[in-house]
Amino acid sequence: MTIQPIETGFFSTDGGAMFGMVSRRVWSSKYPVDGDNRCPLAMRILFVDMGAHKVLFDTGAGTAKVHGIDYYKFHDPLDVREALARLGYAPDAITDVVLSHLHFDHCGGAAVETAPGHWVPTFPKATYWAGSRQRALTFNPSRWEADSYAPAVVAALEEAGCLRLIDADTELFPGLRVELYQGHTDDQLVSFIETPLGCLVYAGDVIPMTLHVMPLCIAAVDNAAVVAVDEKLRLLHRVVEKDGILFFFHDAVTKATRLRRSGERVLLGGPVEL
């Protein structure tokens, strides 16, 4: 089995936006921050060759166009196709793309613009999987989330007939189970991947960074704070029960870690090299 994290690029945003009610005094001792209170964030996706299924988990921002994108100061972008080519895989080798949710930084690379206003799926033979409510929110978002979606990308997947929507926890195929989580946004897909290292958990923005393992540390941009905390804790206990490895999409320092239980608390274990 090939397990390959792929850094698709980096951006930055306000530390308070990422760490919410946790004070800067706490989080700035554990994570980089500059003089403008901006923290670096990764867009770290995952490729897993499972034999019959060659799966991408998220795609990064790609070339998606959304309102206010300049604020994020994107840099060092990497086309996912280029990264896969280095591994020996053409775009049509990808069989499945599991999109944790449809915010542009996670799904923008799912389609490419071949002519002005004309988008097509990046991986022409892949089935794209996403949470059911995410599709609805893409085309009818709340004002809170409106700048987060890239409807042209999702429309391209729909028009090509390759988008499949998930509305319940399910096994997509042997070795890959997806479960729905709420809070940051509706119907996020968390992937549980059976690997020789153990269960690898791709959490997306349910637990985007190591600091979010802290119970009350959630992003200020999460839709529903109470729900996000409860769902994050539910997932942390699931990972511990499975002795799993938690994979981080946004953490610019740590790719993955094991967890450990201390009484009722779940704490960071040691980092894991993939």
Tab-separated table of C-alpha atoms in Angstrom:
chain	number	residue	atom	x	y	z
A	1	MET	CA	0.000	0.000	0.000
A	2	THR	CA	1.276	3.464	-0.931
A	3	ILE	CA	0.474	6.165	1.660
A	4	GLN	CA	1.592	9.622	0.554
A	5	PRO	CA	0.805	12.990	2.155
A	6	ILE	CA	0.874	15.775	-0.445
A	7	GLU	CA	1.419	19.433	0.438
A	8	THR	CA	-0.721	21.304	-2.096
A	9	GLY	CA	0.202	24.761	-0.811
A	10	PHE	CA	0.086	27.063	2.173
A	11	PHE	CA	-1.786	30.148	3.303
A	12	SER	CA	-2.156	32.179	6.464
A	13	THR	CA	-4.979	33.534	8.567
A	14	ASP	CA	-5.567	35.218	11.897
A	15	GLY	CA	-4.629	33.103	14.907
A	16	GLY	CA	-7.868	33.962	16.655
A	17	ALA	CA	-9.826	32.647	13.684
A	18	MET	CA	-8.139	29.260	14.048
A	19	PHE	CA	-7.997	28.877	17.834
A	20	GLY	CA	-11.152	30.658	18.964
A	21	MET	CA	-11.513	31.237	22.683
A	22	VAL	CA	-8.045	29.858	23.514
A	23	SER	CA	-5.849	32.823	24.384
A	24	ARG	CA	-2.855	33.795	22.271
A	25	ARG	CA	-0.646	33.292	25.340
A	26	VAL	CA	-1.492	29.586	25.207
A	27	TRP	CA	-1.484	28.833	21.495
A	28	SER	CA	1.410	31.068	20.456
A	29	SER	CA	3.768	29.027	22.656
A	30	LYS	CA	2.833	25.919	20.667
A	31	TYR	CA	2.377	27.136	17.090
A	32	PRO	CA	4.116	29.687	14.818
A	33	VAL	CA	2.650	33.195	14.520
A	34	ASP	CA	3.954	36.402	12.946
A	35	GLY	CA	3.772	40.024	14.062
A	36	ASP	CA	0.401	40.485	12.357
A	37	ASN	CA	-1.070	37.613	14.401
A	38	ARG	CA	-1.212	35.423	11.299
A	39	CYS	CA	-0.498	31.693	11.463
A	40	PRO	CA	0.727	29.479	8.601
A	41	LEU	CA	-1.684	26.778	7.498
A	42	ALA	CA	-1.038	23.785	5.268
A	43	MET	CA	-3.368	22.214	2.731
A	44	ARG	CA	-2.088	18.679	3.216
A	45	ILE	CA	-4.068	16.093	1.326
A	46	LEU	CA	-3.534	12.343	1.270
A	47	PHE	CA	-3.095	9.792	-1.505
A	48	VAL	CA	-3.510	6.097	-0.756
A	49	ASP	CA	-3.047	3.335	-3.311
A	50	MET	CA	-5.166	0.502	-1.939
A	51	GLY	CA	-4.736	-1.756	-4.954
A	52	ALA	CA	-8.030	-1.772	-6.834
A	53	HIS	CA	-8.794	1.680	-5.426
A	54	LYS	CA	-6.453	4.621	-5.766
A	55	VAL	CA	-7.859	7.289	-3.508
A	56	LEU	CA	-7.302	10.981	-2.935
A	57	PHE	CA	-8.556	12.533	0.268
A	58	ASP	CA	-9.299	16.201	-0.577
A	59	THR	CA	-7.549	18.099	-3.369
A	60	GLY	CA	-6.432	21.434	-1.919
A	61	ALA	CA	-7.570	24.773	-3.347
A	62	GLY	CA	-6.376	24.197	-6.907
A	63	THR	CA	-7.321	27.178	-9.053
A	64	ALA	CA	-10.759	27.727	-7.519
A	65	LYS	CA	-11.902	31.338	-7.584
A	66	VAL	CA	-13.739	32.641	-4.536
A	67	HIS	CA	-14.499	36.058	-3.105
A	68	GLY	CA	-11.814	37.458	-0.808
A	69	ILE	CA	-9.170	34.871	-1.698
A	70	ASP	CA	-6.343	37.449	-1.575
A	71	TYR	CA	-6.781	37.750	2.200
A	72	TYR	CA	-5.297	34.283	2.688
A	73	LYS	CA	-1.951	35.022	0.995
A	74	PHE	CA	-1.618	31.650	-0.716
A	75	HIS	CA	1.911	30.555	-1.591
A	76	ASP	CA	3.857	27.537	-2.869
A	77	PRO	CA	0.863	26.006	-4.672
A	78	LEU	CA	1.308	22.514	-6.095
A	79	ASP	CA	-0.904	20.981	-8.756
A	80	VAL	CA	-2.051	17.606	-7.430
A	81	ARG	CA	-1.546	16.072	-10.865
A	82	GLU	CA	2.125	17.042	-10.763
A	83	ALA	CA	2.577	15.450	-7.341
A	84	LEU	CA	0.895	12.244	-8.523
A	85	ALA	CA	3.009	12.160	-11.678
A	86	ARG	CA	6.127	12.131	-9.504
A	87	LEU	CA	4.704	9.007	-7.857
A	88	GLY	CA	4.008	7.419	-11.243
A	89	TYR	CA	0.233	7.989	-11.437
A	90	ALA	CA	-1.687	9.693	-14.233
A	91	PRO	CA	-4.941	11.580	-13.445
A	92	ASP	CA	-7.061	8.809	-14.958
A	93	ALA	CA	-5.525	6.276	-12.528
A	94	ILE	CA	-7.425	7.839	-9.617
A	95	THR	CA	-10.577	5.851	-8.862
A	96	ASP	CA	-11.967	7.783	-5.889
A	97	VAL	CA	-11.749	11.294	-4.440
A	98	VAL	CA	-13.165	11.623	-0.922
A	99	LEU	CA	-13.918	15.271	-0.182
A	100	SER	CA	-14.068	15.906	3.555
A	101	HIS	CA	-16.282	18.903	2.753
A	102	LEU	CA	-16.765	21.336	-0.098
A	103	HIS	CA	-14.992	24.429	1.196
A	104	PHE	CA	-12.724	25.650	-1.576
A	105	ASP	CA	-9.424	24.930	0.204
A	106	HIS	CA	-10.405	21.253	0.384
A	107	CYS	CA	-12.132	20.729	-2.978
A	108	GLY	CA	-10.898	23.446	-5.354
A	109	GLY	CA	-8.502	21.075	-7.085
A	110	ALA	CA	-11.310	18.621	-7.860
A	111	ALA	CA	-11.937	20.388	-11.186
A	112	VAL	CA	-9.858	22.437	-13.621
A	113	GLU	CA	-10.843	25.338	-15.864
A	114	THR	CA	-10.096	24.342	-19.463
A	115	ALA	CA	-11.555	27.528	-20.976
A	116	PRO	CA	-12.943	30.684	-19.370
A	117	GLY	CA	-15.903	29.569	-17.280
A	118	HIS	CA	-15.663	25.925	-18.371
A	119	TRP	CA	-14.650	23.459	-15.647
A	120	VAL	CA	-14.158	19.704	-15.905
A	121	PRO	CA	-13.218	17.053	-13.320
A	122	THR	CA	-9.477	16.868	-12.713
A	123	PHE	CA	-9.618	13.086	-12.388
A	124	PRO	CA	-11.852	11.943	-15.255
A	125	LYS	CA	-12.382	8.340	-14.155
A	126	ALA	CA	-12.851	8.988	-10.439
A	127	THR	CA	-15.951	8.855	-8.309
A	128	TYR	CA	-16.110	11.916	-6.083
A	129	TRP	CA	-17.657	11.435	-2.630
A	130	ALA	CA	-19.064	14.230	-0.441
A	131	GLY	CA	-21.571	14.749	2.356
A	132	SER	CA	-25.118	15.330	1.170
A	133	ARG	CA	-25.661	18.641	2.992
A	134	GLN	CA	-22.416	19.980	1.553
A	135	ARG	CA	-23.845	19.884	-1.948
A	136	ALA	CA	-26.917	21.825	-0.813
A	137	LEU	CA	-24.824	24.421	1.003
A	138	THR	CA	-22.571	24.922	-2.026
A	139	PHE	CA	-25.447	26.378	-4.025
A	140	ASN	CA	-27.443	27.863	-1.144
A	141	PRO	CA	-24.956	28.799	1.596
A	142	SER	CA	-25.639	30.804	4.691
A	143	ARG	CA	-24.113	34.262	4.768
A	144	TRP	CA	-21.631	32.863	7.322
A	145	GLU	CA	-20.208	30.341	4.839
A	146	ALA	CA	-20.870	32.034	1.515
A	147	ASP	CA	-17.212	32.842	0.766
A	148	SER	CA	-16.099	29.291	1.527
A	149	TYR	CA	-17.634	27.449	-1.406
A	150	ALA	CA	-16.602	27.098	-5.059
A	151	PRO	CA	-19.869	26.330	-6.892
A	152	ALA	CA	-18.230	26.172	-10.347
A	153	VAL	CA	-16.093	23.245	-9.178
A	154	VAL	CA	-19.008	21.311	-7.690
A	155	ALA	CA	-21.217	22.045	-10.704
A	156	ALA	CA	-18.552	20.529	-12.960
A	157	LEU	CA	-18.589	17.312	-10.938
A	158	GLU	CA	-22.376	17.150	-11.091
A	159	GLU	CA	-22.493	17.810	-14.819
A	160	ALA	CA	-19.985	15.013	-15.392
A	161	GLY	CA	-22.121	12.635	-13.318
A	162	CYS	CA	-19.272	11.684	-10.997
A	163	LEU	CA	-20.432	13.229	-7.686
A	164	ARG	CA	-21.877	10.789	-5.140
A	165	LEU	CA	-23.486	12.127	-1.967
A	166	ILE	CA	-23.280	10.439	1.435
A	167	ASP	CA	-26.047	10.845	4.022
A	168	ALA	CA	-25.112	8.076	6.491
A	169	ASP	CA	-21.986	6.415	7.865
A	170	THR	CA	-20.916	3.790	5.374
A	171	GLU	CA	-18.126	1.542	4.125
A	172	LEU	CA	-17.233	2.754	0.635
A	173	PHE	CA	-15.271	-0.428	0.005
A	174	PRO	CA	-13.178	-2.826	2.107
A	175	GLY	CA	-10.571	-0.870	4.020
A	176	LEU	CA	-12.283	2.535	3.798
A	177	ARG	CA	-15.161	3.703	5.971
A	178	VAL	CA	-16.539	7.246	6.033
A	179	GLU	CA	-18.539	8.770	8.863
A	180	LEU	CA	-20.476	12.037	9.065
A	181	TYR	CA	-19.524	14.765	11.532
A	182	GLN	CA	-21.067	18.169	12.113
A	183	GLY	CA	-20.006	21.494	13.639
A	184	HIS	CA	-17.429	23.211	11.457
A	185	THR	CA	-19.960	22.733	8.677
A	186	ASP	CA	-22.681	20.190	7.921
A	187	ASP	CA	-22.031	16.580	6.885
A	188	GLN	CA	-18.248	16.501	6.907
A	189	LEU	CA	-16.785	13.152	5.890
A	190	VAL	CA	-14.158	11.675	8.202
A	191	SER	CA	-12.309	8.766	6.595
A	192	PHE	CA	-11.104	5.691	8.481
A	193	ILE	CA	-8.460	3.995	6.327
A	194	GLU	CA	-7.117	0.555	7.214
A	195	THR	CA	-3.361	0.523	6.549
A	196	PRO	CA	-0.332	-1.562	7.588
A	197	LEU	CA	0.363	1.188	10.162
A	198	GLY	CA	-3.092	0.791	11.680
A	199	CYS	CA	-6.231	2.841	11.189
A	200	LEU	CA	-5.359	6.196	9.607
A	201	VAL	CA	-8.030	8.814	10.294
A	202	TYR	CA	-8.385	11.693	7.841
A	203	ALA	CA	-10.299	14.223	9.934
A	204	GLY	CA	-10.417	17.259	7.645
A	205	ASP	CA	-11.616	20.289	9.594
A	206	VAL	CA	-13.217	18.329	12.432
A	207	ILE	CA	-9.707	18.296	13.964
A	208	PRO	CA	-7.557	20.367	11.584
A	209	MET	CA	-4.427	20.895	13.745
A	210	THR	CA	-2.684	19.461	16.797
A	211	LEU	CA	-3.897	22.284	19.045
A	212	HIS	CA	-7.474	21.336	18.264
A	213	VAL	CA	-7.019	18.161	20.275
A	214	MET	CA	-7.559	20.490	23.271
A	215	PRO	CA	-11.258	20.086	24.222
A	216	LEU	CA	-12.338	23.724	23.923
A	217	CYS	CA	-10.034	24.724	21.090
A	218	ILE	CA	-12.135	25.106	17.964
A	219	ALA	CA	-11.891	27.568	15.113
A	220	ALA	CA	-13.848	30.782	15.475
A	221	VAL	CA	-15.118	30.188	11.941
A	222	ASP	CA	-16.877	26.938	12.889
A	223	ASN	CA	-20.619	27.109	12.222
A	224	ALA	CA	-21.757	25.800	15.604
A	225	ALA	CA	-19.355	25.970	18.549
A	226	VAL	CA	-21.120	23.566	20.924
A	227	VAL	CA	-21.676	21.006	18.178
A	228	ALA	CA	-18.096	21.325	16.950
A	229	VAL	CA	-16.701	20.640	20.436
A	230	ASP	CA	-18.946	17.624	21.001
A	231	GLU	CA	-18.224	16.163	17.579
A	232	LYS	CA	-14.474	16.718	17.962
A	233	LEU	CA	-14.517	14.874	21.299
A	234	ARG	CA	-16.568	12.053	19.783
A	235	LEU	CA	-13.974	11.646	17.057
A	236	LEU	CA	-11.012	11.801	19.455
A	237	HIS	CA	-12.439	8.925	21.479
A	238	ARG	CA	-13.107	6.960	18.269
A	239	VAL	CA	-9.469	7.380	17.243
A	240	VAL	CA	-8.213	6.219	20.657
A	241	GLU	CA	-10.548	3.213	20.655
A	242	LYS	CA	-9.147	2.142	17.295
A	243	ASP	CA	-5.537	2.916	18.345
A	244	GLY	CA	-5.547	5.035	15.229
A	245	ILE	CA	-3.340	7.695	13.690
A	246	LEU	CA	-4.846	11.163	13.327
A	247	PHE	CA	-3.920	12.988	10.099
A	248	PHE	CA	-3.884	16.813	10.047
A	249	PHE	CA	-4.914	18.798	6.977
A	250	HIS	CA	-4.035	22.310	8.175
A	251	ASP	CA	-1.174	21.851	10.643
A	252	ALA	CA	1.947	23.309	9.006
A	253	VAL	CA	4.245	21.577	11.525
A	254	THR	CA	2.824	18.109	12.261
A	255	LYS	CA	1.446	15.716	9.642
A	256	ALA	CA	0.028	12.989	11.879
A	257	THR	CA	0.075	11.764	15.463
A	258	ARG	CA	-1.091	9.000	17.705
A	259	LEU	CA	-3.278	9.815	20.685
A	260	ARG	CA	-3.332	8.550	24.251
A	261	ARG	CA	-5.918	8.491	26.984
A	262	SER	CA	-5.300	9.981	30.439
A	263	GLY	CA	-8.345	9.345	32.589
A	264	GLU	CA	-11.237	10.879	30.694
A	265	ARG	CA	-8.953	13.086	28.622
A	266	VAL	CA	-7.482	12.400	25.193
A	267	LEU	CA	-3.998	13.805	24.686
A	268	LEU	CA	-1.455	13.979	21.903
A	269	GLY	CA	0.867	11.023	21.630
A	270	GLY	CA	3.970	10.988	19.488
A	271	PRO	CA	4.110	12.243	15.875
A	272	VAL	CA	3.971	9.604	13.153
A	273	GLU	CA	5.980	9.618	9.930
A	274	LEU	CA	3.977	8.468	6.928
